[in-house]
Coordinates of C-alpha atoms in Angstrom, one line a residue:
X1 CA 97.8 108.1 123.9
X2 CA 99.0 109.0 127.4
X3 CA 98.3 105.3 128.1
X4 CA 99.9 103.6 125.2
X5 CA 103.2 106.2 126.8
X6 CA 102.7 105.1 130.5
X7 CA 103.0 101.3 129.1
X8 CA 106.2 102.2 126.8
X9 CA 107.8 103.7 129.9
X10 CA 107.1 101.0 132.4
X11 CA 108.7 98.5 129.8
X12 CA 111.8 100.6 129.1
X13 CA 112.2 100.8 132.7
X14 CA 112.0 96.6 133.4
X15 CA 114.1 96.0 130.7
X16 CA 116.8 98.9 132.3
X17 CA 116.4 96.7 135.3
X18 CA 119.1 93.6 136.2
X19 CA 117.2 90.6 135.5
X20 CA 117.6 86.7 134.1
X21 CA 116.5 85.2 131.2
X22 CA 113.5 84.5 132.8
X23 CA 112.0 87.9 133.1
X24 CA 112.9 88.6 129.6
X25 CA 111.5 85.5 128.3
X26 CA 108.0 86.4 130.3
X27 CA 108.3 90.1 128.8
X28 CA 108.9 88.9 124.9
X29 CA 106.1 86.3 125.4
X30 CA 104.0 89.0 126.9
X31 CA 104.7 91.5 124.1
X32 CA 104.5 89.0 121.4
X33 CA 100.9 88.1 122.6
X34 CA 99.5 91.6 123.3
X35 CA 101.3 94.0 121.0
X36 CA 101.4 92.3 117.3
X37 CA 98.3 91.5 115.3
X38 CA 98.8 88.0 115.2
X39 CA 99.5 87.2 118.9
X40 CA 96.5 89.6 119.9
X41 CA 94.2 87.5 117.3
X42 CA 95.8 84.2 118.8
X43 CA 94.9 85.1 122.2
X44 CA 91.2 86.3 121.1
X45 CA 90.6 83.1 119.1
X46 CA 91.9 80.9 122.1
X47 CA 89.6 82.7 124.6
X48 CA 86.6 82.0 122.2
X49 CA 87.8 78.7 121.7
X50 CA 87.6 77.8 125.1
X51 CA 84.3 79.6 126.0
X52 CA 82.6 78.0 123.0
X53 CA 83.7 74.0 124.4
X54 CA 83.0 74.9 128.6
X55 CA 79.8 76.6 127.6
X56 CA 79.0 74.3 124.6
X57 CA 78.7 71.2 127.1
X58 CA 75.5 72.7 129.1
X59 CA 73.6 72.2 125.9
X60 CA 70.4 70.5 125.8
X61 CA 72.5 67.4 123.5
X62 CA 75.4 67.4 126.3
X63 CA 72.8 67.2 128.9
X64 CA 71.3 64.1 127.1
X65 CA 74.9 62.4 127.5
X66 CA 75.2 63.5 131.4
X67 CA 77.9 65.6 130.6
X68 CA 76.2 68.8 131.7
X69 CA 75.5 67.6 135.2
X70 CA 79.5 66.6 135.5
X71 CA 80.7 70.0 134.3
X72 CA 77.5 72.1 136.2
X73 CA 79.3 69.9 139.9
X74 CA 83.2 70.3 139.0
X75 CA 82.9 73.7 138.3
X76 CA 80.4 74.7 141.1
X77 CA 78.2 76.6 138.5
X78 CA 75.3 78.1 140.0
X79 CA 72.6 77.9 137.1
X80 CA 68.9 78.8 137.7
X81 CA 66.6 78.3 135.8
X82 CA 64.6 81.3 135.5
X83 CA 68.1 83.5 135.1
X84 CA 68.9 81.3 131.5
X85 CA 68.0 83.8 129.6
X86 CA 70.4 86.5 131.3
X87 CA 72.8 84.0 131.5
X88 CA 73.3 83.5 127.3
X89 CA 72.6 86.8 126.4
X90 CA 75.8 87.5 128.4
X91 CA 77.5 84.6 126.9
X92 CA 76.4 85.6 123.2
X93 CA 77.9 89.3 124.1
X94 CA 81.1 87.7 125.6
X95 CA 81.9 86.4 122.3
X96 CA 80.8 88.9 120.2
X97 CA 82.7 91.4 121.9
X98 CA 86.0 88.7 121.2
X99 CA 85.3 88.5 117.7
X100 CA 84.8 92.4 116.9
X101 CA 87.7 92.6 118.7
X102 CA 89.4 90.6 115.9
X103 CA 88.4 92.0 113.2
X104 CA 89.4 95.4 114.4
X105 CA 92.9 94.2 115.0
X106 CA 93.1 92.7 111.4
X107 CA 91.5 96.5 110.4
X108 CA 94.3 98.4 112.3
X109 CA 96.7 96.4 110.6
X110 CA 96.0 96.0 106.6
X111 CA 94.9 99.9 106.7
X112 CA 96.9 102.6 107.2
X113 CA 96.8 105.0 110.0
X114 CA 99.0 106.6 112.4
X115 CA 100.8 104.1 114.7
X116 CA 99.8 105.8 118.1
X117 CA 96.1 105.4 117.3
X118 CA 96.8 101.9 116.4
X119 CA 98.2 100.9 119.5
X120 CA 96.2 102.7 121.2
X121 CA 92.9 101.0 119.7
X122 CA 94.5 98.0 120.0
X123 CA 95.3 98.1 123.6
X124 CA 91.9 99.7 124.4
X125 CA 90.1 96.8 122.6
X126 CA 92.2 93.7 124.3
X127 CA 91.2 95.3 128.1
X128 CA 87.6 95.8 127.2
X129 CA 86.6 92.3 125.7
X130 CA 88.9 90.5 128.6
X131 CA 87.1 92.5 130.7
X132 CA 83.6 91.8 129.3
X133 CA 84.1 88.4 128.5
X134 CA 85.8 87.0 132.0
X135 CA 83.7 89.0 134.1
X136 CA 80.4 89.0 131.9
X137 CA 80.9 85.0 132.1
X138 CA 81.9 84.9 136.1
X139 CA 78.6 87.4 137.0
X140 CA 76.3 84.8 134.9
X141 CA 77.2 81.1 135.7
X142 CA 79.5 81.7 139.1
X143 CA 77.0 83.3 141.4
X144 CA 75.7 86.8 140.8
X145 CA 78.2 89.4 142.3
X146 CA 77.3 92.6 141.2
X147 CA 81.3 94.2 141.5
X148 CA 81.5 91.5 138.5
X149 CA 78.8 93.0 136.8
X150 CA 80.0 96.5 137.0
X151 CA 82.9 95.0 135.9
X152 CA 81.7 93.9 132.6
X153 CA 79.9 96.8 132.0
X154 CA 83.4 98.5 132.3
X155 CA 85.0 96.1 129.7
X156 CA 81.7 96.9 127.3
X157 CA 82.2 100.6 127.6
X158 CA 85.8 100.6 126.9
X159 CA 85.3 98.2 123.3
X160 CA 83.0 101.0 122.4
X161 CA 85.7 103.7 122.8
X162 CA 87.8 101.9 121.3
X163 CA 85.2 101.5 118.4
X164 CA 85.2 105.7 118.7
X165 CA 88.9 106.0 118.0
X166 CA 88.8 103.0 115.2
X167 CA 86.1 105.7 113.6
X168 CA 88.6 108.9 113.9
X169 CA 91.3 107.3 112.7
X170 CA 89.4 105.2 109.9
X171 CA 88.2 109.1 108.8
X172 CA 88.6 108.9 104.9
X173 CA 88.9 112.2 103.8
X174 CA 92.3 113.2 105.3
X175 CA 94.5 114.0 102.4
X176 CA 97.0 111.4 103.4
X177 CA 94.9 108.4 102.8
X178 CA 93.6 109.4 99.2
X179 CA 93.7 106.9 96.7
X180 CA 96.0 107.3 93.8
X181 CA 95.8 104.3 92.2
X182 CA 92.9 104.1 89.9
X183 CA 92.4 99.9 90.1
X184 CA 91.0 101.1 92.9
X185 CA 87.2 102.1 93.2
X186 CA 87.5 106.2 94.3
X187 CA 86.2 109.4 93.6
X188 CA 87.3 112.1 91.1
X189 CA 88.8 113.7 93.8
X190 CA 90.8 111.1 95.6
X191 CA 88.5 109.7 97.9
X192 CA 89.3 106.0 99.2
X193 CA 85.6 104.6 98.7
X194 CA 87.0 101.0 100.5
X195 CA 88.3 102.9 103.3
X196 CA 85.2 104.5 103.0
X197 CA 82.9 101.4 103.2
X198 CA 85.4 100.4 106.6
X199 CA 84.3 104.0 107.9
X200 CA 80.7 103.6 107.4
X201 CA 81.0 100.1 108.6
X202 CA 82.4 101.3 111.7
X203 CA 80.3 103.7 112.4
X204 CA 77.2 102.0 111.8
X205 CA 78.3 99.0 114.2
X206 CA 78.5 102.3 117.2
X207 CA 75.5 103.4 116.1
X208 CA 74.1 100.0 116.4
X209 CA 75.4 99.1 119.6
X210 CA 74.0 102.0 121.2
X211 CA 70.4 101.1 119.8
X212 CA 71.4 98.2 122.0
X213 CA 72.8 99.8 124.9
X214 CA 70.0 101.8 125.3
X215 CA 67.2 99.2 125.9
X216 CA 69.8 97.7 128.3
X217 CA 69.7 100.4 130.5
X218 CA 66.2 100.3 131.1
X219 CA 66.7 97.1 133.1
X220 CA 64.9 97.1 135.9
X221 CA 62.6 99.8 134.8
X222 CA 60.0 97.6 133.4
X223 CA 62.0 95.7 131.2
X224 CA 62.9 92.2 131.5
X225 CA 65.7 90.0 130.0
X226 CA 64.2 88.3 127.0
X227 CA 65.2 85.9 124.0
X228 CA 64.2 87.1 120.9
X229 CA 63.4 84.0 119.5
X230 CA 60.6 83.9 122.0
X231 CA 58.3 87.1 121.3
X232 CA 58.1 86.8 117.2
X233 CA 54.7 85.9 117.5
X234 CA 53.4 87.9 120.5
X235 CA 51.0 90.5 118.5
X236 CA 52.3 92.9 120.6
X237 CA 56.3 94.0 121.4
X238 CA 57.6 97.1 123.5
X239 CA 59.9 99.2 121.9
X240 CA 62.2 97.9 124.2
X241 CA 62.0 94.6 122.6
X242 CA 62.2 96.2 119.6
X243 CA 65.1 97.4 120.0
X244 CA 66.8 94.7 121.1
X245 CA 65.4 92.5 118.3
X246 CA 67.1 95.3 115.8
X247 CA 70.6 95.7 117.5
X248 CA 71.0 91.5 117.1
X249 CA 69.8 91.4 113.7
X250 CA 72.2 94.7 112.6
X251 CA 75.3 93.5 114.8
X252 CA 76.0 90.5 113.2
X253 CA 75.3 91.9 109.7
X254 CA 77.4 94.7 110.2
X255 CA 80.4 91.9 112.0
X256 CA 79.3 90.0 108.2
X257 CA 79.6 93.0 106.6
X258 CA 83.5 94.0 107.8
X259 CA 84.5 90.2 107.2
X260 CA 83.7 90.8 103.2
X261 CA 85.8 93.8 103.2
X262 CA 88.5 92.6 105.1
X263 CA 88.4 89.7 102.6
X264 CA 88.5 91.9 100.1
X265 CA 91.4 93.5 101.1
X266 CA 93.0 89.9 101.7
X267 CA 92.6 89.3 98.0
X268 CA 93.8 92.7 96.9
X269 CA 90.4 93.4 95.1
X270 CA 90.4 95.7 92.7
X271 CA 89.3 96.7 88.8
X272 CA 86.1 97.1 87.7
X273 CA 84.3 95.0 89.8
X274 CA 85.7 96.9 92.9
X275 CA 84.7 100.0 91.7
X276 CA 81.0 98.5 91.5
X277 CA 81.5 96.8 94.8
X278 CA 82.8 99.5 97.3
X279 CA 79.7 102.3 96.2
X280 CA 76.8 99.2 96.5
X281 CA 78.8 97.9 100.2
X282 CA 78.3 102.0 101.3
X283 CA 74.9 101.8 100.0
X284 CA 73.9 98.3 101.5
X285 CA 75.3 99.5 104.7
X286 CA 73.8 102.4 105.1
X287 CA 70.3 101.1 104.0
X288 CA 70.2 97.9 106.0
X289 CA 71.1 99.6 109.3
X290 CA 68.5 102.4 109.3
X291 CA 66.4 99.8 108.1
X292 CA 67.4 98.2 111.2
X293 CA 66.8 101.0 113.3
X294 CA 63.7 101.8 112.0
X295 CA 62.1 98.3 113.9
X296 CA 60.8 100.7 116.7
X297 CA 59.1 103.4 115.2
X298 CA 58.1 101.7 112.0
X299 CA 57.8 97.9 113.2
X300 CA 55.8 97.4 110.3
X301 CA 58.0 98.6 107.5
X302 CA 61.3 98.0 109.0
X303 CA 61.5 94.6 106.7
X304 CA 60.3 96.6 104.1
X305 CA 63.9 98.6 104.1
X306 CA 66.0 96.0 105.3
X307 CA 65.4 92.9 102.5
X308 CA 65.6 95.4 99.4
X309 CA 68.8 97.5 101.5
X310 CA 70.8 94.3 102.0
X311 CA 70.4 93.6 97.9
X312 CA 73.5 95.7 97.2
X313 CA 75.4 94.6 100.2
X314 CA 75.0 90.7 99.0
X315 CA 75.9 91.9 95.3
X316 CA 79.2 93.7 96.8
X317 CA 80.1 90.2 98.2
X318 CA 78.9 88.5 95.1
X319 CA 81.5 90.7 92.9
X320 CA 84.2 90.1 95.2
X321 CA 83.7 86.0 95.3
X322 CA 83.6 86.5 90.9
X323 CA 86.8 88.5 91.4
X324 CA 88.4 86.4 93.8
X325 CA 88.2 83.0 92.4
X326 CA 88.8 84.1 88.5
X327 CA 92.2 85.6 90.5
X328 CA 93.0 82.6 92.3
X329 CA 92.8 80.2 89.0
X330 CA 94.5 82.8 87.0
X331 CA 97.4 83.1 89.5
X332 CA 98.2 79.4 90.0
X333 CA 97.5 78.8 86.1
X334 CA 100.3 81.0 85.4
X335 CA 102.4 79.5 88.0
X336 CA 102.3 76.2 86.3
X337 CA 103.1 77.6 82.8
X338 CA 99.6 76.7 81.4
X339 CA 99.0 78.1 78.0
X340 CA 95.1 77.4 76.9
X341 CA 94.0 75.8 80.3
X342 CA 90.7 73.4 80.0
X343 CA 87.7 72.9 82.6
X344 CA 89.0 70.6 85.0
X345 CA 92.7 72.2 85.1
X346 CA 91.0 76.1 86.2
X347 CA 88.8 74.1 88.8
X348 CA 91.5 72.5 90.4
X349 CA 93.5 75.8 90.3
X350 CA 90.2 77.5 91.7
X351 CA 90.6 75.1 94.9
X352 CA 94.6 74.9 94.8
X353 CA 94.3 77.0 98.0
X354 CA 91.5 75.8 100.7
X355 CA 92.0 79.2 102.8
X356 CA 91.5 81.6 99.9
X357 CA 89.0 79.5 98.3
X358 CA 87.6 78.6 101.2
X359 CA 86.9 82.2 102.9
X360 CA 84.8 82.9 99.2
X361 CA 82.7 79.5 99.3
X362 CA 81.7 80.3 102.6
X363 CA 80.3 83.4 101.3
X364 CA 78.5 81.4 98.6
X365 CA 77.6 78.4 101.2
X366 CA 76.5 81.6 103.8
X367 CA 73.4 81.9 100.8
X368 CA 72.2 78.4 100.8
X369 CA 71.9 77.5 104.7
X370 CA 71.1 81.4 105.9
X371 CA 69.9 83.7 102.7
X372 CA 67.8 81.4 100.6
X373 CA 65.9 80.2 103.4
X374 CA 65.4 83.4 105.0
X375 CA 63.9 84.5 102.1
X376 CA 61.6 81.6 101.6
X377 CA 60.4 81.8 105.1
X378 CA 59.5 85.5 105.0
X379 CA 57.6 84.8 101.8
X380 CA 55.8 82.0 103.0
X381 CA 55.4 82.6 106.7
X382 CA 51.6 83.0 106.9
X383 CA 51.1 80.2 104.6
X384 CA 53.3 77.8 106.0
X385 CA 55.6 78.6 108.9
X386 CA 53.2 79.7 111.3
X387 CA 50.8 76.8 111.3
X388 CA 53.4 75.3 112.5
X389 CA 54.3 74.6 116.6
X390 CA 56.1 77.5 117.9
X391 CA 59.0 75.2 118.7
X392 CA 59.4 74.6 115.1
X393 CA 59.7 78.0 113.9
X394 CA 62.1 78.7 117.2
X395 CA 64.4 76.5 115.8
X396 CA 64.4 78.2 112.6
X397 CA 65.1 81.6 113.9
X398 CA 68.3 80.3 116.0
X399 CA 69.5 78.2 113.5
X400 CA 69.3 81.2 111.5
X401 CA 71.5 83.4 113.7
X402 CA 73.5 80.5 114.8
X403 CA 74.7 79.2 111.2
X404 CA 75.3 82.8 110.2
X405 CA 77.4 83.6 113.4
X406 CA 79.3 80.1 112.9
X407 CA 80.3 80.3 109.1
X408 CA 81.4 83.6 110.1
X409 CA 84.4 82.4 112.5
X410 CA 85.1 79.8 110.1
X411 CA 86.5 82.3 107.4
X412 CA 88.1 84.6 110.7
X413 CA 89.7 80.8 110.9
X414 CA 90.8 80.6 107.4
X415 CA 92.0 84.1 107.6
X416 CA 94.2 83.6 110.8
X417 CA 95.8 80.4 109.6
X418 CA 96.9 82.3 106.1
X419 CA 98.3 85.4 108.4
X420 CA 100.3 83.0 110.4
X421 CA 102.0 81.4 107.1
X422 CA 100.4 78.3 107.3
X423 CA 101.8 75.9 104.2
X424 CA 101.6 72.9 102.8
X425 CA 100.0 69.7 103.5
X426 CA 99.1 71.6 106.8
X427 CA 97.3 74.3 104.9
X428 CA 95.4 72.1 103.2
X429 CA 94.4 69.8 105.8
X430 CA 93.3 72.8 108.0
X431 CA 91.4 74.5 105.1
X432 CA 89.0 71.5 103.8
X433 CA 88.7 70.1 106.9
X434 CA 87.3 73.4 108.0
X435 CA 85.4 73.9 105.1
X436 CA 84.1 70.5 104.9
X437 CA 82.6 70.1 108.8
X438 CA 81.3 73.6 109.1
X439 CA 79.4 72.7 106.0
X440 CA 78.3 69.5 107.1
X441 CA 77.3 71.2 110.2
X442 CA 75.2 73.8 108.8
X443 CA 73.7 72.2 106.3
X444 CA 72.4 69.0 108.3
X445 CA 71.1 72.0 110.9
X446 CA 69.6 73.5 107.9
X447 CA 68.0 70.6 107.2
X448 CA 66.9 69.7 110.8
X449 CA 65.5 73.0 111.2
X450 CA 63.2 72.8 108.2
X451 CA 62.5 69.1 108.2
X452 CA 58.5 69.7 108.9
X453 CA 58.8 70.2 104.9
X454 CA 59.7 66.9 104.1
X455 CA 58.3 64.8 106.8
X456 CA 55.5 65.1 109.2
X457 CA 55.7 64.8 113.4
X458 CA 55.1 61.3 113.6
X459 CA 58.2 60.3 111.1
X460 CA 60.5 63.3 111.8
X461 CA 62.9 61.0 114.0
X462 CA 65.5 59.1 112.0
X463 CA 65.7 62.3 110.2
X464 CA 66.2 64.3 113.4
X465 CA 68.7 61.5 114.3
X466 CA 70.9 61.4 111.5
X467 CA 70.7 65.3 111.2
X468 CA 72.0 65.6 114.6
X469 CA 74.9 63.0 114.1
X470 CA 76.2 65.0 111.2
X471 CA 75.8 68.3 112.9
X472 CA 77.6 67.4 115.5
X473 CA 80.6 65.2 113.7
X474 CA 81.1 68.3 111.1
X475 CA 81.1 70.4 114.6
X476 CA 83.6 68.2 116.3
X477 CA 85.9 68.3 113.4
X478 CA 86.2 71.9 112.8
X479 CA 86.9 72.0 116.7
X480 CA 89.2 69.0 117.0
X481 CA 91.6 70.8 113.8
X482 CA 91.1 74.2 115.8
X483 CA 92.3 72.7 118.5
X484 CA 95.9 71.5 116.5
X485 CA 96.2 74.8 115.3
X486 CA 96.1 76.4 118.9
X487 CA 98.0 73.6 120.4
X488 CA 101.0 74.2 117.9
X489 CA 100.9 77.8 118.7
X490 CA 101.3 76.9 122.2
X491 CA 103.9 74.4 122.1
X492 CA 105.6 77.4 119.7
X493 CA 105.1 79.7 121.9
X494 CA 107.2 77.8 124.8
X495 CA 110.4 77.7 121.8
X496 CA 113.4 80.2 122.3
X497 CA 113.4 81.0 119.0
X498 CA 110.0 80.1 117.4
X499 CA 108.0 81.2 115.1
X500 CA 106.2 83.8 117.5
X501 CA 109.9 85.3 117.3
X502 CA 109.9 85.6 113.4
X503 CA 106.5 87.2 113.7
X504 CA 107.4 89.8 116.7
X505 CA 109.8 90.9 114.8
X506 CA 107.9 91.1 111.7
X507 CA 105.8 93.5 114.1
X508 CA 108.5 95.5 114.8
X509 CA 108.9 96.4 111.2
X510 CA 105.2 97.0 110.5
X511 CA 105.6 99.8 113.5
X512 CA 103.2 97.6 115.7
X513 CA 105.7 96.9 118.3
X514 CA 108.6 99.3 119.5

């Protein structure tokens, strides 16, 4: 609080000051970017954006091409070998950080609370991530000095406080955040059971990070960097490991797991199906990340908890896609005056809108390229996946986590371009294209990644290659169209009186900006 006071007074006192239009261009610009929720998500999304393309051409495909070694020179990266895995696990955490950084500035703004602890989570957030993700990234790949680290360490610490305060103010049973409205899934008392799930969410995700945080700090203790993707068939793991394997399986459930309800809350959900949804979301929560954090002591029967746990979870999500898309062909059937409508009329007023229909098929698609097989694999992994080579069921596990991670910024995509009033044939372009290379991308990686089904060592490689063409074309797509989008915010950006203006001031009236 005292900082978000120290910030108001130095800006009352610069704009006291003489100055040209200049200065107050620089200072709306600057407010516009790191005060409202969509300028804060703009400059998050952009910062991920361009982490994801610099980093994305040292992989093993861009490397094939040359492009690697021309990046590796211009930039003067310094990249050994035997540091790799240091090196992505502080990428991986750069981003992460970024995107739970979203998602708690889309939190703080569809959910009430008291505007001081908004801004002040906000603020918090936006110097922790920055913090993490530019020094994290310099520390890594730019030579290893240890100010940078500390650095990044900072940044880390100070997204988890802000996490903290998200938790106090999120605190569901103050009497001014009961809910009243009985469409909405509550208590007999009062009690907000979606704000609720957002609580439990929140504090699970602290919880979690800490599981995390604590294996870190053992570094140098006995405990080496590691890939998880490279011990699942040692016999034996440290707790250490243990650990870590838990806190990366439970963080990006629990990032999953906030995306559904701010979807939810997107859509308005409500009725009888959200009533249903919000108790099973508290339920899967809570289950899934004990479960979670029950992969040290109880290594054994931590799966045990976790696959049964996550059952109501997925049903939550399952009720909300059934509500969602029965709401989106109802609305635009009644905004075309149909009377009786027939088949083909509700499916093309289910997909009338790629961003709303979009976020809730990626939910759906999220089951076929990361659920289903999941499933199948734990079933069958004596019998099957473990006579295979290692390097086959590596590939599995990271394009496990990777599609999971990936269809997961596609609907914070789909998300942001709604929030920033995208319409027409832009929204529509934006939204299939989206939807139609990220599941291109992940399915032909889905495919890759299990191909040892279909087609033995020796004829694996016209499959590999046309696997690998598609992958990358559906990738390229969904970056080339995210790269319009953040290109026309720029060029916005640089307009007297463009749309970022509109949306400041829309700010102003929500109470996010003074």
């Amino acid at each position: 609080m005292v900082q978000v006071r120290t910030c108001t007074m130095l800006l009352n006192r610069i704009r006291q000051q003489p100055q040209g239009r200049g200065m107050q261009t620089v200072i709306e610009r600057f407010k516009y970017l790191f005060c409202s929720t969509r300028g804060l998500v703009l400059v998050a999304i952009a910062l991920v954006s361009g982490v994801t393309f610099l980093f994305g051409t040292l992989s093993a495909n861009m490397a094939a091409l040359g492009i690697k070694d021309v990046i590796v020179d211009f930039f003067n990266m310094d990249l050994v070998e035997a540091e790799r895995e240091g090196r992505i696990i502080i990428l991986y955490h750069s981003i992460a950080v970024a995107v739970v950084a979203i998602e708690t500035y889309i939190i703080t703004h569809i959910l009430p609370m008291r505007k001081g602890l908004r801004a002040s989570i906000n603020a918090t957030i936006t110097a922790g991530y920055i913090f993490a993700l530019i020094f994290g990234l310099v520390f890594a790949y730019f030579g290893h000095n240890y100010i940078f680290h500390g650095l990044y360490i900072f940044g880390l610490s100070l997204v988890f406080f802000a996490g903290l305060m998200l938790a106090v103010a999120l605190w569901p049973w103050q009497k001014e955040y009961r809910q009243a409205d009985p469409q909405y899934s509550r208590t007999r008392g009062g009690l907000d059971l979606e704000r609720t799930a957002f609580f439990v969410a929140a504090v699970a995700t602290l919880g979690s990070a800490l599981y995390g945080a604590i294996a870190g700090s053992f570094y140098g203790n006995g405990f080496e960097t590691f890939l998880a993707e490279d011990v699942v068939r040692e016999v034996h793991r440290s707790p250490l490991q243990l650990a870590v394997i838990g806190h990366l399986h439970i963080m990006l459930t629990l990032i999953a797991i906030m995306l559904a309800l701010i979807v939810g809350r997107w859509l308005d959900f409500k009725g009888i199906l959200h009533k249903f949804a919000m108790p099973l979301m508290i339920l899967g929560t809570l289950i899934v990340t004990l479960g979670a954090w029950a992969v040290v002591p109880w290594e054994h029967i931590a799966h045990s908890i976790i696959s049964p746990g996550s059952m109501p979870a997925a049903i939550a999500a399952l009720l909300l896609v059934i509500f969602g898309w029965r709401k989106l062909i109802r609305e635009r059937i009644q905004q075309q005056g149909i009377t009786r409508a027939g088949f083909w009329q509700k499916l093309k007023a289910l997909v009338h809108d790629p961003l709303k229909f979009g976020a809730l098929w990626q939910m759906v698609f999220m089951n076929f390229v990361v659920t289903i097989p999941g499933i199948f694999i734990a079933i069958r992994l004596d019998e099957i996946f473990r006579t295979w080579p290692f390097r086959e069921e590596r590939i599995i596990i990271t394009g496990h986590w990777h599609a999971l991670a990936g269809i997961i910024a596609t609907i914070i995509l789909l998300y942001y371009a709604d929030m920033v009033g995208l319409k027409g044939k832009a929204r529509r372009w934006f939204g299939w294209l989206v939807i139609a290379g990220s599941n291109l991308a992940f399915g032909s990686v889905t495919v890759y990644s299990l191909k040892r089904l279909v087609v033995s060592e020796t004829a694996q490689q016209p499959l590999v290659d046309w696997t690998m063409l598609l992958a990358d074309i559906g990738m390229m797509t969904v970056m080339l169209v995210l790269g319009i989008i953040l290109v026309w915010r720029l060029v916005d950006l640089f307009a007297r009186k463009g749309r970022w203006a509109e949306e400041l001031g829309q700010a102003g009236r929500d109470g996010e900006c003074g």
